[in-house]
Short mmCIF file of C-alpha atoms in Angstrom, two decimals:
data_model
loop_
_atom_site.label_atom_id
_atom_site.label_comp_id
_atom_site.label_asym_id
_atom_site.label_seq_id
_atom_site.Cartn_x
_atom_site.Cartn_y
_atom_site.Cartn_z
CA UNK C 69 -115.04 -22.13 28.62
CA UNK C 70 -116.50 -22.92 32.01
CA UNK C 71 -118.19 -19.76 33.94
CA UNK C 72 -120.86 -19.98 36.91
CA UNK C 73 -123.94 -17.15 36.97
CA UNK C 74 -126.75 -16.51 38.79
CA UNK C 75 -130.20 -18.37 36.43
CA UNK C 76 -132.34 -15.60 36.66
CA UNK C 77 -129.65 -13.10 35.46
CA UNK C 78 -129.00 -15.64 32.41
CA UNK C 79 -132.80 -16.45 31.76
CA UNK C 80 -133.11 -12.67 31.59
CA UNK C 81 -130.16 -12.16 29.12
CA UNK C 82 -131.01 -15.48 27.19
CA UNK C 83 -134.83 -13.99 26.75
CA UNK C 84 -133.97 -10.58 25.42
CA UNK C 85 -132.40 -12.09 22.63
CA UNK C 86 -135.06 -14.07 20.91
CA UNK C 87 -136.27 -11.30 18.80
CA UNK C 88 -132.97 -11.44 17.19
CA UNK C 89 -132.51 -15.34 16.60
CA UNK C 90 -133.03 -16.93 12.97
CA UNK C 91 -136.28 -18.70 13.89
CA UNK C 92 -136.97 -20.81 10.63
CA UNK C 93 -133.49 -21.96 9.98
CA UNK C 94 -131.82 -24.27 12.58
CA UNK C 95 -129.08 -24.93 10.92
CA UNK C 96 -128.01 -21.43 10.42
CA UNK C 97 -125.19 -19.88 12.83
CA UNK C 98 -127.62 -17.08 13.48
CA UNK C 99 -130.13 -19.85 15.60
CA UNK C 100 -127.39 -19.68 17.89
CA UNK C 101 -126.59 -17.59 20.59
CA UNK C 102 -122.52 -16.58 20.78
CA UNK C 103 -121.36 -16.60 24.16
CA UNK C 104 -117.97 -15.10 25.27
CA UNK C 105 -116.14 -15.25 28.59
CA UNK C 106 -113.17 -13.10 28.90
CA UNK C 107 -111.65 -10.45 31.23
CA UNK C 108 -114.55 -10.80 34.11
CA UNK C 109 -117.26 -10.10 31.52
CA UNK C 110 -119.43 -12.96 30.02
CA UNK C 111 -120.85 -11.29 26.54
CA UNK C 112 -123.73 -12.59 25.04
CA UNK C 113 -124.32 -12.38 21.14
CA UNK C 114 -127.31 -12.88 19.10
CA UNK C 115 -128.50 -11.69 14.98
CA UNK C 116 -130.27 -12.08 12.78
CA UNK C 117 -127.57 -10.09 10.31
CA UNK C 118 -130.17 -7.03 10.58
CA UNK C 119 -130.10 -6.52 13.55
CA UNK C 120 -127.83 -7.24 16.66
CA UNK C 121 -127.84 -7.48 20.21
CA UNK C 122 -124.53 -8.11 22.95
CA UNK C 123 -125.30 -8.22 26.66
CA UNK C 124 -122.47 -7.66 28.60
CA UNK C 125 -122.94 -9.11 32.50
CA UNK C 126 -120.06 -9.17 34.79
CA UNK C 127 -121.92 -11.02 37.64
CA UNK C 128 -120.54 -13.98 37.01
CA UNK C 129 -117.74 -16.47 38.29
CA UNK C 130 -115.63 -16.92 35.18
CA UNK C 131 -113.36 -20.26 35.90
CA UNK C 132 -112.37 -20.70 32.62
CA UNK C 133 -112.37 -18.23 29.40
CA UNK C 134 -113.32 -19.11 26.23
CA UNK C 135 -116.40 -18.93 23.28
CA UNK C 136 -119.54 -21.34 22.81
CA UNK C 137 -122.23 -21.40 20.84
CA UNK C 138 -125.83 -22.93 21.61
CA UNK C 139 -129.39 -23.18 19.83
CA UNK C 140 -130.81 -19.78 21.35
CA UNK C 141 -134.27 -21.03 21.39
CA UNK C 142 -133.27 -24.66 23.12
CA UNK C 143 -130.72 -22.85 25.86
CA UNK C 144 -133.70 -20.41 26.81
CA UNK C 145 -135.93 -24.17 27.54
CA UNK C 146 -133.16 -25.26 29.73
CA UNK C 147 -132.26 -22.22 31.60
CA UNK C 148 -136.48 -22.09 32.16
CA UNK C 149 -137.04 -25.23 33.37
CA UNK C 150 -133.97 -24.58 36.60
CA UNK C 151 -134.52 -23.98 39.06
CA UNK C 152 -133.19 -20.59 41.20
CA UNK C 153 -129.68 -20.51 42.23
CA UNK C 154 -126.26 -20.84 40.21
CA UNK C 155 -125.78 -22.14 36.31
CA UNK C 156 -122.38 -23.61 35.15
CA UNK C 157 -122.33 -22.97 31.38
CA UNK C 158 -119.13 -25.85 30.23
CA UNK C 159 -117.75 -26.31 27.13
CA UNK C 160 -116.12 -29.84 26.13
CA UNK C 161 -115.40 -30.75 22.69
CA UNK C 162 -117.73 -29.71 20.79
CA UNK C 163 -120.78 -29.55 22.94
CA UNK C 164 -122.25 -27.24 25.49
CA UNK C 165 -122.69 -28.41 29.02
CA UNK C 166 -125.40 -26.49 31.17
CA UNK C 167 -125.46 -28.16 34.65
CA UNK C 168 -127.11 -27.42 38.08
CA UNK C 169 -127.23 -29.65 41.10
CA UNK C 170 -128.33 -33.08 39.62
CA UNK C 171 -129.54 -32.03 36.14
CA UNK C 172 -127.28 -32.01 33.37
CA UNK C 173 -127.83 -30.97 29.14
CA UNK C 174 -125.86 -30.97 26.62
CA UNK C 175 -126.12 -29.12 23.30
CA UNK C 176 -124.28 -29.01 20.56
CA UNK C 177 -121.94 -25.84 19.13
CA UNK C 178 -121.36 -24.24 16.00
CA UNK C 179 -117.53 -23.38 15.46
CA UNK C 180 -117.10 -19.71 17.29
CA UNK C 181 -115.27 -18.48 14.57
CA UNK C 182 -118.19 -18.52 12.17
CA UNK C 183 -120.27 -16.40 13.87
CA UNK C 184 -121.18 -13.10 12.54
CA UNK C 185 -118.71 -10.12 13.29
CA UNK C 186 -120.91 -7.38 14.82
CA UNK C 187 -119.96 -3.43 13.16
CA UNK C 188 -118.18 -1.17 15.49
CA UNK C 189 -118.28 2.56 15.78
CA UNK C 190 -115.24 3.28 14.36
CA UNK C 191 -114.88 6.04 11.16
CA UNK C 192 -118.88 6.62 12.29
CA UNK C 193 -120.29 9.78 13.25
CA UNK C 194 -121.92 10.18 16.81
CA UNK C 195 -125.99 11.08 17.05
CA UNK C 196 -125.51 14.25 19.89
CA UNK C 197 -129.58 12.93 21.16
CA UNK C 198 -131.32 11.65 24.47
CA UNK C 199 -131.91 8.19 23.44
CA UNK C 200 -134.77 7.87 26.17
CA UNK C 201 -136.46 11.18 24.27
CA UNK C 202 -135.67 9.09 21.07
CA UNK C 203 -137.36 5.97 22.07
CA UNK C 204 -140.27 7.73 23.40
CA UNK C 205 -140.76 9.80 20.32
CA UNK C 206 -140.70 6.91 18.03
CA UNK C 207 -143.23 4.64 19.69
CA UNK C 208 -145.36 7.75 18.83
CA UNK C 209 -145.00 7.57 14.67
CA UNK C 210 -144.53 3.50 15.09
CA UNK C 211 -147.78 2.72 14.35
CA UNK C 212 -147.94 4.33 11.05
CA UNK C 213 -144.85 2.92 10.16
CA UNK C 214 -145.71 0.13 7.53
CA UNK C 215 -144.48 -3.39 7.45
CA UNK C 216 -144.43 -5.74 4.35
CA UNK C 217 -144.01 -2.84 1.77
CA UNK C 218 -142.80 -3.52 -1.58
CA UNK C 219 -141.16 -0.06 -0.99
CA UNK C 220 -138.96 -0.49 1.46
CA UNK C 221 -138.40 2.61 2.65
CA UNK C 222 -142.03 2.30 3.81
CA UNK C 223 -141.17 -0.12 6.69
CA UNK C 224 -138.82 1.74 8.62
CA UNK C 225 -139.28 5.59 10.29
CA UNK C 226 -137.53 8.65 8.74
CA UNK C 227 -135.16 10.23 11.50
CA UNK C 228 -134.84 14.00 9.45
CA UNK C 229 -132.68 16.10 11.54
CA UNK C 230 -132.48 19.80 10.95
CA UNK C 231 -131.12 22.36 12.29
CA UNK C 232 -133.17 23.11 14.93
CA UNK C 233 -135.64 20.30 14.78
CA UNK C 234 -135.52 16.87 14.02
CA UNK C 235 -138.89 14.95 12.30
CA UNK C 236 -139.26 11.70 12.76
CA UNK C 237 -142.29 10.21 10.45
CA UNK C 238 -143.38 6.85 9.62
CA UNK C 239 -146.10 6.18 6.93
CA UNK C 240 -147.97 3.02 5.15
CA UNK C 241 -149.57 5.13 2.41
CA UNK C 242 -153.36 5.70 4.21
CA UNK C 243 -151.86 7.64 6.95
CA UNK C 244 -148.54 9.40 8.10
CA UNK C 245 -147.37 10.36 11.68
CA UNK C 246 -144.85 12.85 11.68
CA UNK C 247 -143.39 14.20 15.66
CA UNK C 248 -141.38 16.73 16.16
CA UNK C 249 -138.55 17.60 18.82
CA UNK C 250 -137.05 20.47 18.64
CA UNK C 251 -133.30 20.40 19.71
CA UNK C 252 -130.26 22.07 18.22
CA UNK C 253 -127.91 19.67 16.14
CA UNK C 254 -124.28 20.08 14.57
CA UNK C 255 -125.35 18.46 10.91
CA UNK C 256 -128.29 18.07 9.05
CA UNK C 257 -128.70 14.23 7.45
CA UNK C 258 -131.40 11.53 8.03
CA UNK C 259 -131.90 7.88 8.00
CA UNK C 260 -134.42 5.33 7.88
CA UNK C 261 -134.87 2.89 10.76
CA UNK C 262 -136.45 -0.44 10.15
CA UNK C 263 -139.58 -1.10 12.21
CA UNK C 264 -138.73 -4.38 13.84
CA UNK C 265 -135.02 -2.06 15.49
CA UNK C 266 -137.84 0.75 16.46
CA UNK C 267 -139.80 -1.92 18.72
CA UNK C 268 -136.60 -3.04 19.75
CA UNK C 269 -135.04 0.04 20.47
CA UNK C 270 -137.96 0.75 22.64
CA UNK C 271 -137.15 -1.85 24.79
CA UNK C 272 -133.26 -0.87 24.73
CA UNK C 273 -133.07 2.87 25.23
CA UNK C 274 -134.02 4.29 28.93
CA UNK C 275 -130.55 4.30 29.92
CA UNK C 276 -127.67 6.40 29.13
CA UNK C 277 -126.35 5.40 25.73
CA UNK C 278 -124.07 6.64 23.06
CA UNK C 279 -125.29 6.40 18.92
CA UNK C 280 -123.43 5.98 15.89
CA UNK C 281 -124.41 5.78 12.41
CA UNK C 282 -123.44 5.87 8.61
CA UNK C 283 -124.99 5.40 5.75
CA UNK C 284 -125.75 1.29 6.37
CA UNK C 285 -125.60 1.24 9.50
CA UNK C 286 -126.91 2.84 13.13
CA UNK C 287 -125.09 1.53 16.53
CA UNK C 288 -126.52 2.02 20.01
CA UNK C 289 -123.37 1.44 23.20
CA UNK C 290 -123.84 1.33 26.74
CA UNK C 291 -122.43 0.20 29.79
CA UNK C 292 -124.69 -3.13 29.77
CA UNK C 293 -125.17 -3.63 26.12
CA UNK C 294 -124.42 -2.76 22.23
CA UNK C 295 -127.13 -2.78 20.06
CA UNK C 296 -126.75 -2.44 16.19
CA UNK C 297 -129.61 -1.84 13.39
CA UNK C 298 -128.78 -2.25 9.50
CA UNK C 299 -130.58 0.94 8.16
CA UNK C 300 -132.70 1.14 4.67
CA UNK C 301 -131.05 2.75 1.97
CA UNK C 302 -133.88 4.43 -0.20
CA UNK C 303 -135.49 7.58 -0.75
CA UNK C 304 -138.42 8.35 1.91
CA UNK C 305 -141.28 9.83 0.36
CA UNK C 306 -141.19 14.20 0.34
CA UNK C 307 -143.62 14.23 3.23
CA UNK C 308 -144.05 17.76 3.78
CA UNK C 309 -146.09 17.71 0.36
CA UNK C 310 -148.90 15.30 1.92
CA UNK C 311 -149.47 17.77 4.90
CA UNK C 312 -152.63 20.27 4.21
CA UNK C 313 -151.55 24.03 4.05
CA UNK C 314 -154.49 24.99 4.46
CA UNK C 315 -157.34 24.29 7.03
CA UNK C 316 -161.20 24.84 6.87
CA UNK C 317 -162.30 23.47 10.21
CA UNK C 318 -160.31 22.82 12.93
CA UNK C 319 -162.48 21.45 16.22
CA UNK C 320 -160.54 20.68 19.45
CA UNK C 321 -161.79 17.30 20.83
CA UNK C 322 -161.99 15.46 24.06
CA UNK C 323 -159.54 12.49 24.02
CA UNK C 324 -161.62 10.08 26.54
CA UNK C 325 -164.65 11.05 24.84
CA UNK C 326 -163.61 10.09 21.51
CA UNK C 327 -161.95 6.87 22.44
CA UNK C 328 -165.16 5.94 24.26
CA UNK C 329 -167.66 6.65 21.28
CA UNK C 330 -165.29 4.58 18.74
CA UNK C 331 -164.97 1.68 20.98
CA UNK C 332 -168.69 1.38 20.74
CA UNK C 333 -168.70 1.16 16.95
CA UNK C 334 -165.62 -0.74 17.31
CA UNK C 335 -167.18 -3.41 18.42
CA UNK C 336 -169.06 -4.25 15.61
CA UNK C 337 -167.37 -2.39 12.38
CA UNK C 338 -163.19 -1.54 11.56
CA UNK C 339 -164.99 1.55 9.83
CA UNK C 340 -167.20 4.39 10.60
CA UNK C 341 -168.49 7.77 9.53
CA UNK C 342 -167.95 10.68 12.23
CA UNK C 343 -170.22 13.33 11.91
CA UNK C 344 -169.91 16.65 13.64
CA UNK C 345 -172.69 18.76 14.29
CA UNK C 346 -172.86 22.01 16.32
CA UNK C 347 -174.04 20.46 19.59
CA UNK C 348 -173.24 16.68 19.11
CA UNK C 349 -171.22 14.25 17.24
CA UNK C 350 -172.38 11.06 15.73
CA UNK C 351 -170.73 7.74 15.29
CA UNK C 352 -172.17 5.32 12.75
CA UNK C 353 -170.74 1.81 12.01
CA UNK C 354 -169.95 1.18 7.74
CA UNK C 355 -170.92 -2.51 8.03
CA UNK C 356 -171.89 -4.01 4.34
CA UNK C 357 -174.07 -6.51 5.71
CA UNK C 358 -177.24 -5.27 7.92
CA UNK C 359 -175.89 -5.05 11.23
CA UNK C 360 -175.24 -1.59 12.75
CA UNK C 361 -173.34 0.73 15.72
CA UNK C 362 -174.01 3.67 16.29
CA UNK C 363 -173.55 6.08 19.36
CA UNK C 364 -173.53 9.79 19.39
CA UNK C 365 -172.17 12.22 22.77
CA UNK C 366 -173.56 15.62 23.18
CA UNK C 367 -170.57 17.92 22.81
CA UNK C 368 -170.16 21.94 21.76
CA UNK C 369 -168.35 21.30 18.22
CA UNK C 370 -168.22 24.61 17.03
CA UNK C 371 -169.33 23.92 13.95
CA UNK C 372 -172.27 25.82 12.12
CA UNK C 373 -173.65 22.72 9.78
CA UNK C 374 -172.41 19.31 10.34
CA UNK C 375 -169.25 17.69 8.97
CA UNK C 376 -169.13 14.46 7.89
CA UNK C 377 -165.62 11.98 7.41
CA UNK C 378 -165.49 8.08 6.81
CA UNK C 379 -162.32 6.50 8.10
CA UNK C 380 -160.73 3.01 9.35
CA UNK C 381 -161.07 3.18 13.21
CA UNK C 382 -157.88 2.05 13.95
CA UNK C 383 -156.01 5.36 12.69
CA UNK C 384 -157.73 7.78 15.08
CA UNK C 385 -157.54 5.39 18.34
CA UNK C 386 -153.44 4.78 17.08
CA UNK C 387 -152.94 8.46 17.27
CA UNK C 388 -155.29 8.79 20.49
CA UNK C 389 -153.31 5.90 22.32
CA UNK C 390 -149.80 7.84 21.46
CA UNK C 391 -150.98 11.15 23.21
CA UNK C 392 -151.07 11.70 26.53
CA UNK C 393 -153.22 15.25 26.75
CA UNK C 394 -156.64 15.08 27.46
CA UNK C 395 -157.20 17.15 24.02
CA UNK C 396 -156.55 17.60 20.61
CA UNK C 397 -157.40 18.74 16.97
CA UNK C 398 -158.85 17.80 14.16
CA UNK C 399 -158.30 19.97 10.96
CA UNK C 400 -160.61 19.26 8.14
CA UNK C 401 -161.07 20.76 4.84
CA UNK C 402 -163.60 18.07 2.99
CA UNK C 403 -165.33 14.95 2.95
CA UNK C 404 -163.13 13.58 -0.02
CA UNK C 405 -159.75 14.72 1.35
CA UNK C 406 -156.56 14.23 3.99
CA UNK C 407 -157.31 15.64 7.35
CA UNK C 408 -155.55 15.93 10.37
CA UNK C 409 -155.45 15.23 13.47
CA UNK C 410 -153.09 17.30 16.02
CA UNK C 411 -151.82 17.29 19.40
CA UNK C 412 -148.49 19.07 20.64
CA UNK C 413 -145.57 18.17 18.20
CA UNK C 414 -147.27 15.49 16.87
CA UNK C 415 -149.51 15.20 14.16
CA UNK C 416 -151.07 12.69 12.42
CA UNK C 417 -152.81 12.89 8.02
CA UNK C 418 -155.08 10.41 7.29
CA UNK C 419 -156.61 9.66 4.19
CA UNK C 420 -160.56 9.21 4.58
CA UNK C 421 -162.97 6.34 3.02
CA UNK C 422 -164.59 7.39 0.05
CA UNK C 423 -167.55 5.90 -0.94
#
């Protein structure tokens, strides 16, 4: 293989796959990058076997077709360090030859053949869905979504689709973000994606792209790249049974406001107890040792006696940071139990501190 391209094009390319590069394992095929010149179109491979990534760049001279291989993390030093202008990418033997004016490196390859064949789309069913609306929505449940779960179902997001709605809801058992968007659809089924192909995803989807999926596997095609998650196989939790039926209180809230008194107790304490009261409410710090926050804003609550919830501030300011109205709800029924906070099609239960 021998092909010329442009550095920055290849820094970019080379840089967009290191989320998907075995980090720990150097010796592993799946440290290396694959790369692919054939038919005017230089394709660039990396996995981690859960996830995938092929770029597919046609601005390129290609002199010679053929495969390589190269340390993903070492090729992305090189390409850094160049300076602008044109990159020939050789292979000879067994070694890859990255050379530019004077300055010459030479890594060595895996064999081609041994690297990871990526699933296609065939005998797989196409998801009829905006995959900009679908990236969008999902950064909005994300941050519920838990991570190191013995239950792994936990650690990806639930894509339900109905009828005339699909759910998509993440939880890590103190709080669950469900958001809805309501669009007709030919089948009803759902999936769990992993977290770490939601972040990436988010990165990936602003373009126009076609989805597949089975049971194992989701697949994401476009004119610049294919992108393919392994999905978890387990039973999400019945999350329509965590949701209160009924509500109490519901107060509609000032977004800035809110963010503003929380950062204040933030400061000092991951915890506080939010009092409402009919013509203020009251943040207070839950600090065991003797320090202390606490701010309060004058603000028409509604309320005719105050209200009082303990909760971990990072749940309220997740769900405040994923809206983008200036308002929203909170529906309460008692000190001791699940409330929620609302805003649109997306809605937020969080399970309060109880001392």
């Amino acid at each position: 293989m021998r092909v010329k391209i442009n550095k920055n094009s290849l820094e970019s390319i080379v840089t967009n796959t290191k989320t998907y590069l075995e980090k720990k394992d150097t010796s592993s095929i799946t440290s290396h990058i694959f790369l692919s010149a054939n038919n005017g179109v230089l394709n660039v491979k990396a996995t981690d076997y859960e996830i995938g990534l092929t770029y597919k760049q046609k601005n390129l001279t290609i002199i010679d077709e053929g495969e390589a291989t190269a340390n993903g993390r070492k090729l992305l030093s090189i390409i850094s360090s160049l300076k602008d202008g044109d990159v020939t990418l050789e292979t000879v033997q067994n070694y890859l030859y990255i050379k530019q004016n004077n300055s010459k490196y030479k890594l060595p390859m895996f064999k081609a053949e041994d690297f990871p064949k990526f699933p296609d789309i065939q005998n797989k069913n196409k998801f009829e869905i905006d995959s900009s609306i679908l990236s969008r929505s999902l950064k909005k449940i994300v941050p519920c979504v838990d991570t190191n779960n013995h239950k792994f179902e936990l650690n990806g997001a639930l894509v339900d689709i109905k009828n005339d709605y699909i759910n998509l809801v993440g939880t890590d058992t103190r709080r669950l973000g469900i958001y809805r968007i309501d669009t007709q659809t030919d089948k009803e089924f759902s999936i769990i994606i992993p977290k770490k192909a939601i972040l990436e995803i988010q990165k990936l989807f602003y373009d126009k792209i076609e989805i597949y999926y089975d049971e194992n596997t989701l697949i994401a095609v476009s004119d610049n790249f294919e992108f393919f998650t392994k999905l978890i196989n387990g039973k999400f939790p019945d999350y329509a049974r965590v949701i209160p039926k009924e509500i109490k209180t519901r107060i509609r809230l000032n977004r800035d406001m809110m963010i503003e008194g929380m950062k204040t107790i933030s400061i000092l304490s991951e915890q506080m107890k939010l009092t409402f009261a009919p013509n203020e409410i009251v943040f207070e710090s839950i600090i065991e040792d003797n320090s202390e926050a606490r701010t309060s804003i004058e603000f028409q609550t509604g309320v005719s006696e105050n209200i009082s919830i303990c909760l971990k501030n990072r749940y309220l300011l997740d769900f405040l940071g994923s809206i983008e109205e200036s308002e929203f709800d909170i529906e309460l029924n008692s000190q001791e139990t699940a409330f929620l906070v609302v805003c649109g099609n997306l809605k937020t239960v969080i399970m309060p501190i109880v001392s």
